[in-house]
Amino acid sequence: MFNPGSFLDRCHRQFGDTFTARFGSYPPSVFVSHPEDIKRVFLASSDEVSAGEANTNLMGFLFGQSSVLSLDGKSHLRARRMVMPPFHSERLRTYYGSMRARTDEAIRRWPVGRPFSMHEEMHRLTFDIILGILFGPQEREFYEPFRSLVAELVKQTESPLFHALFAMLPSEQLTAWLTRSPARVSLGPLGERDITRILPGGAILRAKHGIDAMVYGEITRRRASPYRGDDVLSTFLDAKGEDGRGMSDAELHDQLITLFIAGHDTTATALSWAFYHLLKQPGVLGKLRAEVNHVPADDEAWGHRICELPYLDAFIKETMRLTPVAPIIIRILQQPLTIGKYEIPAGSYVTPCVYLTHRRPDVWPEPERFRPERFLGTKTNPYEFFPFGGGVRRCLGASFALHEMKLLLAQVISRTELRLEPGPDEPIARKGLFLAPGRGVSVIVDGRPKRRSAGGSGDQPGAAAGT
Ligand code: HEM
């Protein structure tokens, strides 16, 4: 599906709100986009629908079987309760300082007068931010190898070979192979050999084993250390479930990897779309800049006040309505379910379609128009607007992502003169599981920062992790 937007539009025009599509080796997926049907799916009990199995089939080899994404029912709720505290709203303020400091560094890095890809820059920035928040201040010896292993993994999982394997092999087999294959085997008298260099797809295994080894190494180091800070790993090391049990090393590893994977590519892609819409519409940029500049950069509560700005909030919602990062939400039916006039058999995939629901003209007048004002002074309906999914599986990093997006956007637009490099419109392209701007949003900075920002100050200062 190279052009996912027009594929979905075509299916909707031809078949209406509910239709079935089949992808590779996966069971048929029933797409739904009527708010009543979305509600039925999101409110279904865990006896009726599951999400863990579908998530595992898609990416389980990356985040492991004790990840909050892989689990269902009671074990999912237990994991969610343990993972949630660092993402509660009062805790988010402790991250503002490092978010600002990191954004400052990025702005200083950007060339003046020469185009660069905003998507790549947002990737780098959100990567640095989430790594600092998960693991705390780190030395370069951790960050740089980790960054290159992740870059290699992403490159490999976006390669044609991986897509071919994904389409051909039953997903459980692919997951099992990627999860269980050893990186090294013993060849008797020849000693141990790295087999990832000769296996097809071995580069994926190599990168994954490298990442796992680094994360386990860090967990061991931190368990042995008395250091506890504001970072997520510190919180998890001391967390106890209702049964009084803490997290095992495998649980810690799986939750950290999950948060890392779920927590930066998504936000980077949403931010790239935000910059695209912003720079495409000078009127919107003008309104946003006026609102943001109203908050003095050295205000003690800068971050908090920025996160409360109504137009900025509406702007981000409109970005996520028109160009949602995740086009669909996936559930597997554990028993037959009636959705609208259809009885859907157990075992089917049911996919509330974010992309189509967000473009319904009966809910969103002139749906193709980018108009943040539609969100001003209104409360959104969770079955009409769900860029973060819904029900008990709704994204647990949603508030974190929204705060991060607001702070980054506010800081960039108040400190730089930016414009899009002239060229055709950005196509909606599939990048892995997400919808991303196909050309990467090429921008040009025209002006140096106008004033020094308060950097790590304001709200509760945090360390610029990783430096
Ligand atoms: C703009 C950024 C983001 C978008 C668009 C996004 C979107 C989503 C979506 C669509 C889901 C599936 C929800 C469902 O099945 O109903 C999800 C789940 C999840 N997201 Fe996000 N996400 C974002 C940022 C983040 C961040 C920053 C974190 C953490 C640091 C995070 C952590 C998670 C986790 C742990 C889950 C699994 C929740 C569960 O299964 O209980 N996400 N996200």
Short mmCIF file of C-alpha atoms and ligand atoms in Angstrom, two decimals:
data_model
loop_
_atom_site.label_atom_id
_atom_site.label_comp_id
_atom_site.label_asym_id
_atom_site.label_seq_id
_atom_site.Cartn_x
_atom_site.Cartn_y
_atom_site.Cartn_z
CA MET A 1 0.00 0.00 0.00
CA PHE A 2 2.27 2.79 -1.26
CA ASN A 3 -0.41 5.45 -1.23
CA PRO A 4 -2.42 4.57 1.88
CA GLY A 5 -4.57 7.73 1.89
CA SER A 6 -5.96 7.27 -1.59
CA PHE A 7 -6.34 3.48 -1.05
CA LEU A 8 -8.51 4.10 2.03
CA ASP A 9 -10.47 6.91 0.33
CA ARG A 10 -11.17 4.61 -2.63
CA CYS A 11 -12.34 1.73 -0.42
CA HIS A 12 -14.61 4.09 1.50
CA ARG A 13 -16.12 5.54 -1.67
CA GLN A 14 -16.74 2.09 -3.09
CA PHE A 15 -17.86 0.12 -0.01
CA GLY A 16 -18.95 2.65 2.63
CA ASP A 17 -18.18 2.86 6.34
CA THR A 18 -17.41 -0.85 6.85
CA PHE A 19 -15.29 -2.94 4.50
CA THR A 20 -12.86 -5.84 4.63
CA ALA A 21 -9.29 -5.77 3.36
CA ARG A 22 -6.55 -8.38 3.42
CA PHE A 23 -2.83 -7.70 3.83
CA GLY A 24 -0.10 -10.31 3.27
CA SER A 25 -0.38 -13.31 5.53
CA TYR A 26 -2.72 -11.57 8.01
CA PRO A 27 -6.34 -12.61 8.56
CA PRO A 28 -8.95 -10.33 6.92
CA SER A 29 -9.28 -6.92 8.60
CA VAL A 30 -12.69 -5.29 8.95
CA PHE A 31 -12.25 -1.51 8.71
CA VAL A 32 -14.81 0.60 10.58
CA SER A 33 -15.19 4.37 10.49
CA HIS A 34 -18.67 5.18 11.80
CA PRO A 35 -18.42 6.71 15.33
CA GLU A 36 -21.09 4.29 16.68
CA ASP A 37 -19.04 1.32 15.44
CA ILE A 38 -15.81 2.80 16.82
CA LYS A 39 -17.56 3.14 20.18
CA ARG A 40 -18.65 -0.51 20.08
CA VAL A 41 -15.05 -1.63 19.47
CA PHE A 42 -13.42 0.68 22.02
CA LEU A 43 -15.91 -0.24 24.74
CA ALA A 44 -15.73 -3.99 24.07
CA SER A 45 -14.48 -6.03 27.05
CA SER A 46 -11.19 -7.91 27.02
CA ASP A 47 -13.23 -11.13 26.64
CA GLU A 48 -14.58 -9.75 23.37
CA VAL A 49 -11.48 -8.15 21.83
CA SER A 50 -7.73 -8.25 22.36
CA ALA A 51 -4.96 -5.96 21.22
CA GLY A 52 -1.87 -7.64 22.66
CA GLU A 53 -1.91 -10.49 20.16
CA ALA A 54 -2.19 -8.13 17.20
CA ASN A 55 0.57 -5.88 18.54
CA THR A 56 2.79 -8.91 19.09
CA ASN A 57 2.20 -10.11 15.54
CA LEU A 58 3.22 -6.72 14.22
CA MET A 59 6.22 -5.80 16.34
CA GLY A 60 6.47 -8.25 19.22
CA PHE A 61 10.02 -9.25 18.34
CA LEU A 62 11.10 -5.71 19.19
CA PHE A 63 9.41 -5.10 22.51
CA GLY A 64 9.08 -8.58 24.05
CA GLN A 65 6.32 -10.59 25.66
CA SER A 66 6.04 -8.75 29.00
CA SER A 67 5.60 -5.37 27.29
CA VAL A 68 2.38 -3.49 28.08
CA LEU A 69 1.72 -3.64 24.33
CA SER A 70 1.90 -7.44 24.19
CA LEU A 71 -0.38 -8.25 27.13
CA ASP A 72 -4.15 -8.50 27.45
CA GLY A 73 -6.73 -8.69 30.24
CA LYS A 74 -5.56 -8.56 33.88
CA SER A 75 -1.84 -8.80 33.12
CA HIS A 76 -2.19 -5.86 30.73
CA LEU A 77 -3.89 -3.75 33.41
CA ARG A 78 -1.19 -4.66 35.96
CA ALA A 79 1.57 -3.68 33.52
CA ARG A 80 -0.23 -0.46 32.62
CA ARG A 81 -0.58 0.54 36.27
CA MET A 82 3.14 0.00 36.80
CA VAL A 83 4.21 1.85 33.66
CA MET A 84 1.82 4.80 34.01
CA PRO A 85 3.22 6.90 36.93
CA PRO A 86 6.03 8.66 34.98
CA PHE A 87 3.38 9.81 32.49
CA HIS A 88 0.94 11.36 34.98
CA SER A 89 0.38 15.05 34.36
CA GLU A 90 2.09 16.31 37.56
CA ARG A 91 5.22 14.33 36.63
CA LEU A 92 5.35 15.74 33.10
CA ARG A 93 6.49 19.14 34.37
CA THR A 94 9.75 17.66 35.57
CA TYR A 95 10.63 16.92 31.95
CA TYR A 96 10.10 20.46 30.61
CA GLY A 97 13.64 21.60 31.43
CA SER A 98 15.35 18.83 29.46
CA MET A 99 12.88 19.22 26.58
CA ARG A 100 13.74 22.92 26.33
CA ALA A 101 17.46 22.39 26.65
CA ARG A 102 17.44 19.72 23.94
CA THR A 103 15.37 21.91 21.61
CA ASP A 104 17.81 24.78 22.13
CA GLU A 105 20.69 22.52 21.13
CA ALA A 106 18.81 21.44 17.99
CA ILE A 107 18.02 25.02 16.97
CA ARG A 108 21.67 25.97 17.32
CA ARG A 109 22.63 22.98 15.15
CA TRP A 110 20.36 23.93 12.24
CA PRO A 111 22.08 25.61 9.27
CA VAL A 112 20.92 29.06 8.21
CA GLY A 113 19.90 29.49 4.56
CA ARG A 114 20.33 25.83 3.61
CA PRO A 115 17.45 23.29 3.40
CA PHE A 116 17.31 20.36 5.79
CA SER A 117 14.74 17.67 6.59
CA MET A 118 12.57 18.63 9.54
CA HIS A 119 11.45 15.02 9.87
CA GLU A 120 15.05 13.85 10.39
CA GLU A 121 15.71 16.64 12.86
CA MET A 122 12.54 15.85 14.82
CA HIS A 123 13.61 12.23 14.91
CA ARG A 124 16.94 13.11 16.40
CA LEU A 125 15.42 15.53 18.89
CA THR A 126 12.64 13.24 20.14
CA PHE A 127 15.15 10.37 20.31
CA ASP A 128 17.46 12.41 22.57
CA ILE A 129 14.56 13.58 24.72
CA ILE A 130 13.00 10.15 25.31
CA LEU A 131 16.36 8.50 25.94
CA GLY A 132 17.23 11.11 28.57
CA ILE A 133 13.83 10.77 30.22
CA LEU A 134 13.95 6.97 30.26
CA PHE A 135 17.55 6.41 31.33
CA GLY A 136 18.58 9.71 32.95
CA PRO A 137 21.81 11.58 32.31
CA GLN A 138 24.05 9.34 30.27
CA GLU A 139 27.51 9.38 28.87
CA ARG A 140 28.15 9.54 25.14
CA GLU A 141 29.38 5.92 25.35
CA PHE A 142 25.74 4.91 25.83
CA TYR A 143 23.97 7.38 23.53
CA GLU A 144 26.00 7.12 20.36
CA PRO A 145 26.17 3.30 20.04
CA PHE A 146 22.50 3.11 21.03
CA ARG A 147 21.63 5.68 18.36
CA SER A 148 23.48 3.80 15.62
CA LEU A 149 21.99 0.42 16.60
CA VAL A 150 18.49 1.90 16.52
CA ALA A 151 19.19 3.59 13.17
CA GLU A 152 20.37 0.24 11.78
CA LEU A 153 17.29 -1.55 13.11
CA VAL A 154 14.96 1.05 11.59
CA LYS A 155 16.81 0.89 8.27
CA GLN A 156 16.52 -2.90 8.21
CA THR A 157 12.85 -3.02 9.19
CA GLU A 158 12.07 -0.53 6.41
CA SER A 159 14.02 -2.59 3.84
CA PRO A 160 12.28 -4.45 0.96
CA LEU A 161 13.61 -7.77 2.35
CA PHE A 162 11.88 -7.23 5.69
CA HIS A 163 8.64 -6.18 3.98
CA ALA A 164 8.77 -9.25 1.77
CA LEU A 165 9.34 -11.52 4.80
CA PHE A 166 6.53 -9.74 6.61
CA ALA A 167 4.12 -10.23 3.73
CA MET A 168 5.06 -13.86 3.03
CA LEU A 169 5.65 -15.48 6.40
CA PRO A 170 2.86 -15.99 8.91
CA SER A 171 3.58 -13.22 11.40
CA GLU A 172 3.92 -15.63 14.36
CA GLN A 173 6.71 -17.45 12.53
CA LEU A 174 8.56 -14.26 11.74
CA THR A 175 8.17 -13.07 15.32
CA ALA A 176 9.35 -16.41 16.69
CA TRP A 177 12.39 -16.42 14.40
CA LEU A 178 13.34 -12.86 15.31
CA THR A 179 12.73 -13.41 19.02
CA ARG A 180 14.42 -16.75 19.51
CA SER A 181 17.30 -16.85 17.02
CA PRO A 182 20.64 -16.62 18.76
CA ALA A 183 23.18 -14.16 17.41
CA ARG A 184 26.07 -16.60 17.99
CA VAL A 185 26.31 -20.38 17.72
CA SER A 186 29.02 -22.74 18.87
CA LEU A 187 30.84 -24.47 16.00
CA GLY A 188 32.67 -26.96 18.21
CA PRO A 189 36.42 -26.72 17.74
CA LEU A 190 36.01 -23.55 15.62
CA GLY A 191 34.56 -21.79 18.66
CA GLU A 192 31.57 -19.39 18.72
CA ARG A 193 30.64 -17.64 15.51
CA ASP A 194 28.40 -14.61 14.83
CA ILE A 195 25.79 -16.12 12.50
CA THR A 196 23.95 -12.86 11.90
CA ARG A 197 26.46 -12.11 9.14
CA ILE A 198 25.36 -15.12 7.07
CA LEU A 199 21.62 -15.35 7.85
CA PRO A 200 19.11 -13.58 5.58
CA GLY A 201 17.84 -10.68 7.64
CA GLY A 202 20.74 -11.22 10.05
CA ALA A 203 21.40 -7.48 10.27
CA ILE A 204 18.03 -7.07 12.01
CA LEU A 205 19.00 -9.70 14.55
CA ARG A 206 22.42 -8.12 15.07
CA ALA A 207 20.95 -4.70 15.77
CA LYS A 208 18.27 -6.13 18.05
CA HIS A 209 20.73 -8.22 20.05
CA GLY A 210 22.98 -5.17 20.38
CA ILE A 211 20.13 -3.01 21.70
CA ASP A 212 19.00 -5.72 24.13
CA ALA A 213 22.52 -6.15 25.48
CA MET A 214 22.86 -2.40 26.09
CA VAL A 215 19.51 -2.15 27.89
CA TYR A 216 20.15 -5.22 30.08
CA GLY A 217 23.63 -3.89 30.85
CA GLU A 218 22.16 -0.59 31.97
CA ILE A 219 19.54 -2.31 34.15
CA THR A 220 22.23 -4.37 35.89
CA ARG A 221 24.40 -1.29 36.41
CA ARG A 222 21.53 0.72 37.86
CA ARG A 223 20.24 -2.06 40.12
CA ALA A 224 23.68 -2.11 41.70
CA SER A 225 23.82 1.68 42.08
CA PRO A 226 22.18 3.76 44.83
CA TYR A 227 21.49 6.51 42.24
CA ARG A 228 17.80 7.38 41.83
CA GLY A 229 16.70 10.40 39.81
CA ASP A 230 13.68 11.75 37.93
CA ASP A 231 14.19 9.29 35.08
CA VAL A 232 11.72 6.52 34.27
CA LEU A 233 14.19 3.71 34.98
CA SER A 234 14.65 5.02 38.55
CA THR A 235 10.86 4.96 39.04
CA PHE A 236 10.52 1.46 37.59
CA LEU A 237 13.36 0.04 39.71
CA ASP A 238 11.45 0.95 42.87
CA ALA A 239 7.90 0.27 41.56
CA LYS A 240 5.80 -2.46 43.18
CA GLY A 241 2.59 -3.99 41.82
CA GLU A 242 -0.50 -4.57 43.99
CA ASP A 243 0.94 -8.00 44.79
CA GLY A 244 4.03 -6.27 46.25
CA ARG A 245 6.19 -7.63 43.43
CA GLY A 246 8.62 -5.39 41.55
CA MET A 247 9.57 -5.67 37.88
CA SER A 248 11.92 -8.44 36.77
CA ASP A 249 14.85 -7.58 34.48
CA ALA A 250 12.89 -8.90 31.49
CA GLU A 251 9.86 -6.75 32.41
CA LEU A 252 12.05 -3.69 32.86
CA HIS A 253 13.73 -4.32 29.52
CA ASP A 254 10.45 -4.85 27.67
CA GLN A 255 8.73 -1.76 29.13
CA LEU A 256 11.75 0.49 28.49
CA ILE A 257 12.09 -0.70 24.90
CA THR A 258 8.33 -0.25 24.39
CA LEU A 259 8.36 3.30 25.68
CA PHE A 260 11.42 4.07 23.63
CA ILE A 261 9.96 2.66 20.40
CA ALA A 262 6.44 3.99 20.96
CA GLY A 263 7.69 7.29 22.27
CA HIS A 264 9.83 8.96 19.65
CA ASP A 265 9.08 7.98 16.05
CA THR A 266 5.39 8.71 16.61
CA THR A 267 6.00 12.15 18.11
CA ALA A 268 8.68 13.00 15.53
CA THR A 269 6.27 12.20 12.70
CA ALA A 270 3.43 14.19 14.28
CA LEU A 271 5.79 17.15 14.75
CA SER A 272 6.93 16.98 11.12
CA TRP A 273 3.33 17.17 9.99
CA ALA A 274 2.79 20.06 12.39
CA PHE A 275 5.68 22.03 10.89
CA TYR A 276 4.42 21.27 7.41
CA HIS A 277 0.90 22.58 8.09
CA LEU A 278 2.25 25.54 10.01
CA LEU A 279 4.63 26.70 7.31
CA LYS A 280 2.14 26.02 4.54
CA GLN A 281 -0.30 28.51 6.09
CA PRO A 282 1.21 31.86 7.03
CA GLY A 283 -2.05 32.95 8.69
CA VAL A 284 -1.88 30.03 11.12
CA LEU A 285 1.80 30.65 11.82
CA GLY A 286 1.11 34.32 12.56
CA LYS A 287 -1.67 33.51 15.06
CA LEU A 288 0.38 30.85 16.76
CA ARG A 289 3.49 33.01 17.03
CA ALA A 290 1.47 35.85 18.54
CA GLU A 291 -0.04 33.51 21.13
CA VAL A 292 3.29 31.90 22.03
CA ASN A 293 5.22 35.19 22.20
CA HIS A 294 2.70 36.42 24.73
CA VAL A 295 4.37 34.14 27.28
CA PRO A 296 7.76 35.64 28.28
CA ALA A 297 10.61 33.18 27.66
CA ASP A 298 11.94 33.72 31.19
CA ASP A 299 8.58 33.18 32.91
CA GLU A 300 9.09 30.64 35.72
CA ALA A 301 6.00 28.77 34.52
CA TRP A 302 6.78 29.04 30.78
CA GLY A 303 6.23 25.35 30.05
CA HIS A 304 3.03 25.16 32.01
CA ARG A 305 1.61 28.30 30.38
CA ILE A 306 2.58 27.11 26.88
CA CYS A 307 0.81 23.80 27.43
CA GLU A 308 -2.40 25.69 28.33
CA LEU A 309 -2.52 27.87 25.17
CA PRO A 310 -5.84 27.29 23.36
CA TYR A 311 -4.78 28.01 19.76
CA LEU A 312 -1.65 25.87 20.05
CA ASP A 313 -3.79 23.05 21.43
CA ALA A 314 -6.32 23.43 18.58
CA PHE A 315 -3.49 23.57 16.02
CA ILE A 316 -2.00 20.28 17.23
CA LYS A 317 -5.41 18.60 17.28
CA GLU A 318 -6.10 19.75 13.72
CA THR A 319 -2.69 18.41 12.63
CA MET A 320 -3.52 15.02 14.17
CA ARG A 321 -7.01 15.04 12.68
CA LEU A 322 -6.00 15.68 9.08
CA THR A 323 -2.71 13.79 9.12
CA PRO A 324 -2.85 11.21 11.92
CA VAL A 325 0.36 9.28 12.48
CA ALA A 326 -1.36 5.94 13.11
CA PRO A 327 -3.95 5.38 10.33
CA ILE A 328 -5.65 2.45 12.07
CA ILE A 329 -6.10 0.91 15.51
CA ILE A 330 -6.03 -2.88 15.63
CA ARG A 331 -8.08 -5.36 17.67
CA ILE A 332 -8.65 -9.11 17.29
CA LEU A 333 -12.11 -10.51 18.03
CA GLN A 334 -12.09 -13.19 20.73
CA GLN A 335 -15.75 -13.96 20.03
CA PRO A 336 -18.21 -13.01 17.28
CA LEU A 337 -19.19 -9.34 17.48
CA THR A 338 -22.07 -7.47 15.89
CA ILE A 339 -20.93 -4.18 14.48
CA GLY A 340 -23.66 -2.18 12.76
CA LYS A 341 -25.49 -4.64 10.49
CA TYR A 342 -22.62 -7.12 10.32
CA GLU A 343 -21.90 -10.18 12.46
CA ILE A 344 -18.10 -10.47 12.42
CA PRO A 345 -16.60 -13.88 13.22
CA ALA A 346 -14.16 -14.55 16.07
CA GLY A 347 -10.52 -14.38 14.98
CA SER A 348 -11.10 -11.45 12.59
CA TYR A 349 -9.06 -8.29 12.87
CA VAL A 350 -11.23 -5.20 13.46
CA THR A 351 -9.57 -1.89 12.72
CA PRO A 352 -11.15 1.43 13.73
CA CYS A 353 -9.85 3.63 10.92
CA VAL A 354 -8.46 6.90 12.26
CA TYR A 355 -7.74 8.29 8.82
CA LEU A 356 -11.29 7.82 7.46
CA THR A 357 -13.15 8.80 10.65
CA HIS A 358 -11.13 12.01 10.88
CA ARG A 359 -12.25 12.92 7.35
CA ARG A 360 -15.98 12.29 7.68
CA PRO A 361 -17.82 15.33 6.27
CA ASP A 362 -20.83 14.70 8.58
CA VAL A 363 -18.53 15.17 11.60
CA TRP A 364 -15.86 17.51 10.21
CA PRO A 365 -17.30 20.04 7.72
CA GLU A 366 -14.89 20.68 4.84
CA PRO A 367 -12.70 17.84 6.12
CA GLU A 368 -9.81 18.47 3.69
CA ARG A 369 -9.33 22.04 4.94
CA PHE A 370 -6.77 22.68 7.66
CA ARG A 371 -8.67 24.82 10.15
CA PRO A 372 -7.55 24.72 13.83
CA GLU A 373 -10.52 26.95 14.78
CA ARG A 374 -12.83 23.91 14.53
CA PHE A 375 -11.34 22.70 17.83
CA LEU A 376 -11.60 26.00 19.73
CA GLY A 377 -14.07 25.98 22.62
CA THR A 378 -15.27 22.43 21.92
CA LYS A 379 -14.80 19.11 23.67
CA THR A 380 -13.78 16.31 21.33
CA ASN A 381 -15.76 13.09 21.07
CA PRO A 382 -13.41 10.07 21.62
CA TYR A 383 -15.17 8.07 18.90
CA GLU A 384 -14.85 10.83 16.28
CA PHE A 385 -11.30 11.95 17.11
CA PHE A 386 -8.87 9.28 18.30
CA PRO A 387 -5.30 9.85 17.08
CA PHE A 388 -4.10 8.01 20.20
CA GLY A 389 -6.49 5.04 19.94
CA GLY A 390 -9.11 4.37 22.59
CA GLY A 391 -10.64 2.40 25.43
CA VAL A 392 -8.34 0.65 27.92
CA ARG A 393 -5.54 0.58 25.34
CA ARG A 394 -5.47 4.33 24.64
CA CYS A 395 -1.87 5.53 24.24
CA LEU A 396 -0.41 5.95 27.70
CA GLY A 397 2.10 8.51 26.43
CA ALA A 398 -0.59 10.77 24.90
CA SER A 399 -0.22 13.62 27.43
CA PHE A 400 3.55 13.32 27.33
CA ALA A 401 3.51 13.54 23.52
CA LEU A 402 1.16 16.55 23.52
CA HIS A 403 3.28 18.44 26.06
CA GLU A 404 6.44 17.63 24.15
CA MET A 405 4.94 18.76 20.84
CA LYS A 406 3.66 22.01 22.34
CA LEU A 407 6.96 22.92 23.98
CA LEU A 408 9.06 22.10 20.92
CA LEU A 409 6.80 23.94 18.50
CA ALA A 410 6.54 26.98 20.76
CA GLN A 411 10.26 27.20 21.23
CA VAL A 412 11.08 26.79 17.55
CA ILE A 413 8.56 29.33 16.28
CA SER A 414 9.47 31.91 18.89
CA ARG A 415 13.19 31.61 18.20
CA THR A 416 13.57 31.07 14.45
CA GLU A 417 12.34 32.39 11.12
CA LEU A 418 11.48 29.23 9.20
CA ARG A 419 9.98 28.52 5.80
CA LEU A 420 9.33 25.50 3.61
CA GLU A 421 11.72 24.86 0.77
CA PRO A 422 9.65 25.62 -2.36
CA GLY A 423 8.35 22.41 -3.96
CA PRO A 424 5.33 20.19 -4.41
CA ASP A 425 2.95 19.32 -1.55
CA GLU A 426 4.00 16.60 0.88
CA PRO A 427 2.38 13.27 -0.04
CA ILE A 428 1.02 11.06 2.75
CA ALA A 429 3.41 8.11 2.65
CA ARG A 430 3.53 4.87 4.62
CA LYS A 431 6.70 4.64 6.74
CA GLY A 432 6.59 1.36 8.63
CA LEU A 433 3.29 1.41 10.49
CA PHE A 434 2.84 5.17 10.26
CA LEU A 435 1.70 7.86 7.84
CA ALA A 436 4.55 10.31 7.36
CA PRO A 437 5.26 13.27 5.08
CA GLY A 438 6.74 11.52 2.03
CA ARG A 439 9.43 14.11 1.32
CA GLY A 440 10.45 14.69 4.93
CA VAL A 441 9.38 18.38 5.13
CA SER A 442 12.37 20.26 3.79
CA VAL A 443 12.72 23.63 5.58
CA ILE A 444 15.04 26.62 5.54
CA VAL A 445 15.95 28.72 8.56
CA ASP A 446 16.15 32.36 7.50
CA GLY A 447 17.04 33.90 10.81
CA ARG A 448 19.31 33.12 13.71
CA PRO A 449 17.59 32.79 17.06
CA LYS A 450 16.18 36.19 17.95
CA ARG A 451 16.90 35.96 21.66
CA ARG A 452 18.46 33.54 24.10
CA SER A 453 15.85 31.31 25.53
CA ALA A 454 15.69 30.46 29.18
CA GLY A 455 17.01 27.01 28.11
CA GLY A 456 16.81 24.57 31.00
CA SER A 457 15.04 27.06 33.24
CA GLY A 458 11.35 27.60 33.81
CA ASP A 459 8.98 25.23 35.61
CA GLN A 460 11.05 22.50 37.19
CA PRO A 461 14.47 22.47 35.62
CA GLY A 462 15.74 19.11 34.45
CA ALA A 463 19.25 18.08 33.50
CA ALA A 464 20.12 18.12 29.82
CA ALA A 465 20.43 14.37 29.78
CA GLY A 466 23.07 12.72 27.73
CA THR A 467 25.56 15.50 27.79
C1 HEM B 1 2.17 11.80 18.69
C2 HEM B 1 2.67 10.76 19.34
C3 HEM B 1 1.99 9.45 19.56
C4 HEM B 1 0.97 8.85 18.86
C5 HEM B 1 0.25 9.38 17.62
C6 HEM B 1 0.68 7.59 19.51
C7 HEM B 1 -0.30 6.71 19.10
C8 HEM B 1 -0.60 5.53 19.75
C9 HEM B 1 -1.63 4.63 19.34
C10 HEM B 1 -2.55 4.82 18.14
C11 HEM B 1 -1.63 3.58 20.21
C12 HEM B 1 -2.56 2.34 20.16
C13 HEM B 1 -3.77 2.63 21.03
C14 HEM B 1 -4.85 1.57 20.93
O1 HEM B 1 -4.56 0.41 20.62
O2 HEM B 1 -6.02 1.92 21.20
C15 HEM B 1 -0.59 3.83 21.18
C16 HEM B 1 -0.29 2.99 22.24
C17 HEM B 1 0.75 3.20 23.10
N1 HEM B 1 1.60 4.29 23.13
FE1 HEM B 1 1.51 5.91 21.93
N2 HEM B 1 1.52 7.45 20.57
C18 HEM B 1 2.32 8.56 20.66
C19 HEM B 1 3.29 8.81 21.60
C20 HEM B 1 3.63 7.97 22.63
C21 HEM B 1 4.63 8.25 23.63
C22 HEM B 1 5.43 9.55 23.72
C23 HEM B 1 4.71 7.16 24.45
C24 HEM B 1 5.57 6.91 25.66
C25 HEM B 1 6.63 7.59 25.98
C26 HEM B 1 3.74 6.19 23.96
C27 HEM B 1 3.51 4.96 24.52
C28 HEM B 1 2.50 4.10 24.14
C29 HEM B 1 2.24 2.83 24.80
C30 HEM B 1 3.04 2.24 25.96
C31 HEM B 1 1.13 2.27 24.17
C32 HEM B 1 0.46 0.93 24.49
C33 HEM B 1 -0.75 1.18 25.43
C34 HEM B 1 -1.49 -0.11 25.79
O3 HEM B 1 -1.48 -1.05 24.99
O4 HEM B 1 -2.07 -0.15 26.89
N3 HEM B 1 3.12 6.72 22.86
N4 HEM B 1 0.02 5.03 20.89
#
